[in-house]
CSV table of C-alpha atoms in Angstrom, one decimal:
chain,number,residue,atom,x,y,z
A,30,GLN,CA,-2.8,-14.5,11.5
A,31,VAL,CA,-3.7,-11.7,9.3
A,32,GLN,CA,-1.3,-10.5,6.4
A,33,LEU,CA,-1.5,-7.0,5.3
A,34,VAL,CA,0.1,-5.5,2.2
A,35,GLU,CA,-0.2,-1.7,1.3
A,36,SER,CA,0.0,0.0,-1.9
A,37,GLY,CA,-0.7,3.3,-3.7
A,38,GLY,CA,1.8,5.7,-2.0
A,39,GLY,CA,3.9,8.1,-4.1
A,40,LEU,CA,5.1,11.5,-4.7
A,41,VAL,CA,2.3,14.2,-5.1
A,42,GLN,CA,2.1,18.0,-5.2
A,43,ALA,CA,0.4,19.9,-2.3
A,44,GLY,CA,-3.2,19.9,-2.9
A,45,GLY,CA,-3.2,16.6,-4.8
A,46,SER,CA,-4.7,13.1,-3.9
A,47,LEU,CA,-3.7,9.6,-3.6
A,48,ARG,CA,-5.7,6.4,-2.9
A,49,LEU,CA,-3.9,4.0,-0.6
A,50,SER,CA,-5.0,0.3,-0.6
A,51,CYS,CA,-4.4,-2.5,2.0
A,52,ALA,CA,-5.1,-6.0,0.9
A,53,ALA,CA,-5.9,-8.4,3.7
A,54,SER,CA,-5.5,-12.1,3.8
A,55,GLY,CA,-5.2,-14.9,6.2
A,56,ARG,CA,-8.6,-15.3,8.1
A,57,THR,CA,-12.0,-14.0,8.0
A,58,LEU,CA,-12.3,-10.3,9.1
A,59,LEU,CA,-15.9,-10.1,10.4
A,60,ASP,CA,-14.8,-9.3,13.9
A,61,TYR,CA,-12.0,-7.0,12.9
A,62,THR,CA,-11.3,-3.4,12.8
A,63,MET,CA,-8.9,-2.0,10.0
A,64,GLY,CA,-6.9,1.1,10.5
A,65,TRP,CA,-4.5,3.5,8.9
A,66,PHE,CA,-1.6,5.0,10.7
A,67,ARG,CA,1.4,7.1,9.7
A,68,GLN,CA,4.8,7.9,10.8
A,69,ALA,CA,7.1,10.7,9.8
A,70,PRO,CA,10.8,10.7,10.3
A,71,GLY,CA,11.8,11.2,13.9
A,72,LYS,CA,8.2,11.1,15.1
A,73,GLU,CA,5.9,8.5,16.7
A,74,ARG,CA,3.4,6.4,14.7
A,75,GLU,CA,0.2,8.5,14.5
A,76,PHE,CA,-3.5,7.3,14.2
A,77,VAL,CA,-5.1,8.4,11.0
A,78,ALA,CA,-8.5,6.5,10.8
A,79,HIS,CA,-10.1,3.1,11.3
A,80,ILE,CA,-13.1,1.2,10.1
A,81,THR,CA,-15.1,-1.8,11.5
A,82,TRP,CA,-15.1,-4.7,9.0
A,83,ASN,CA,-18.7,-5.6,9.9
A,84,GLY,CA,-20.8,-2.5,9.5
A,85,GLY,CA,-18.2,0.0,8.3
A,86,THR,CA,-18.3,2.2,11.4
A,87,THR,CA,-15.5,5.0,10.8
A,88,TYR,CA,-13.5,7.1,13.2
A,89,TYR,CA,-10.9,9.7,12.3
A,90,ALA,CA,-8.2,11.6,13.7
A,91,ASP,CA,-8.7,15.4,13.8
A,92,SER,CA,-6.0,15.8,11.2
A,93,ALA,CA,-7.8,13.4,8.8
A,94,LYS,CA,-11.3,14.8,9.2
A,95,GLY,CA,-12.6,16.4,6.0
A,96,ARG,CA,-9.7,15.4,3.8
A,97,PHE,CA,-9.3,11.7,4.1
A,98,THR,CA,-11.9,8.9,3.8
A,99,ILE,CA,-11.3,5.4,5.0
A,100,SER,CA,-13.6,2.6,3.2
A,101,ARG,CA,-13.5,-1.2,2.8
A,102,ASP,CA,-14.5,-3.7,-0.1
A,103,THR,CA,-15.6,-6.7,1.9
A,104,ALA,CA,-15.6,-8.8,-1.5
A,105,LYS,CA,-11.9,-7.9,-2.2
A,106,ASN,CA,-10.8,-8.0,1.3
A,107,THR,CA,-9.2,-4.6,0.9
A,108,VAL,CA,-9.4,-1.4,2.9
A,109,TYR,CA,-8.7,2.1,1.3
A,110,LEU,CA,-7.6,5.5,2.5
A,111,GLN,CA,-8.5,8.2,-0.1
A,112,THR,CA,-6.4,11.2,0.9
A,113,ASN,CA,-7.4,14.6,-0.7
A,114,SER,CA,-6.0,18.2,-0.3
A,115,LEU,CA,-2.5,16.6,0.8
A,116,LYS,CA,-0.1,19.0,2.6
A,117,PRO,CA,3.6,18.7,3.1
A,118,ASP,CA,2.9,17.8,6.7
A,119,ASP,CA,1.1,14.7,5.6
A,120,THR,CA,4.6,13.3,4.3
A,121,ALA,CA,5.1,10.0,6.0
A,122,VAL,CA,5.0,6.2,5.8
A,123,TYR,CA,1.4,5.0,6.0
A,124,TYR,CA,0.8,1.8,7.5
A,125,CYS,CA,-2.3,-0.5,7.4
A,126,ALA,CA,-3.2,-2.2,10.8
A,127,ALA,CA,-5.8,-4.6,12.2
A,128,ARG,CA,-6.9,-5.7,15.5
A,129,ARG,CA,-9.8,-8.2,16.5
A,130,SER,CA,-12.1,-5.9,18.1
A,131,ASN,CA,-14.8,-3.4,17.2
A,132,ASN,CA,-14.0,-0.8,19.8
A,133,TRP,CA,-12.4,2.5,19.3
A,134,ALA,CA,-8.5,2.3,19.4
A,135,ASN,CA,-6.1,5.0,18.4
A,136,ILE,CA,-2.9,4.0,19.9
A,137,ALA,CA,-0.5,1.9,17.8
A,138,THR,CA,0.2,-0.6,20.7
A,139,MET,CA,-3.4,-1.6,20.6
A,140,TRP,CA,-3.1,-3.1,17.1
A,141,ALA,CA,-1.8,-6.7,16.5
A,142,TYR,CA,-1.2,-6.8,12.8
A,143,TRP,CA,0.7,-4.5,10.5
A,144,GLY,CA,1.8,-4.1,6.9
A,145,GLN,CA,5.1,-3.1,5.5
A,146,GLY,CA,4.0,0.5,5.0
A,147,THR,CA,3.9,2.8,1.9
A,148,GLN,CA,5.6,6.0,1.5
A,149,VAL,CA,3.5,9.2,0.7
A,150,THR,CA,5.7,12.3,-0.1
A,151,VAL,CA,3.9,15.6,-0.6
A,152,SER,CA,5.9,18.5,-2.1
A,153,SER,CA,5.2,22.0,-1.6
């Protein structure tokens, strides 16, 4: 089992930045990929980015490229999502996820472990 706890969400004006954190515990993560998804009211959960724990290979959704950066700190067992140039359309609950694979995966049902989510609200 992998436990995930997100933090760092909040209210920010358009153009601002937030750094989201996801603390992982429960088992070694060497063969895991860590990801971020988001879900706005009335919409499906949407892939944002993911990173392999071993090697740090990253992959981004088109909506995140150039504005968001995913990273991990292996010593702290923590994954980060730096979000810059935020827009009102980025408003959503942001979820951290984990899956035991190093393959690319951008569909929520392919991910086994989830955090409780952290709210990001971007005002215009």
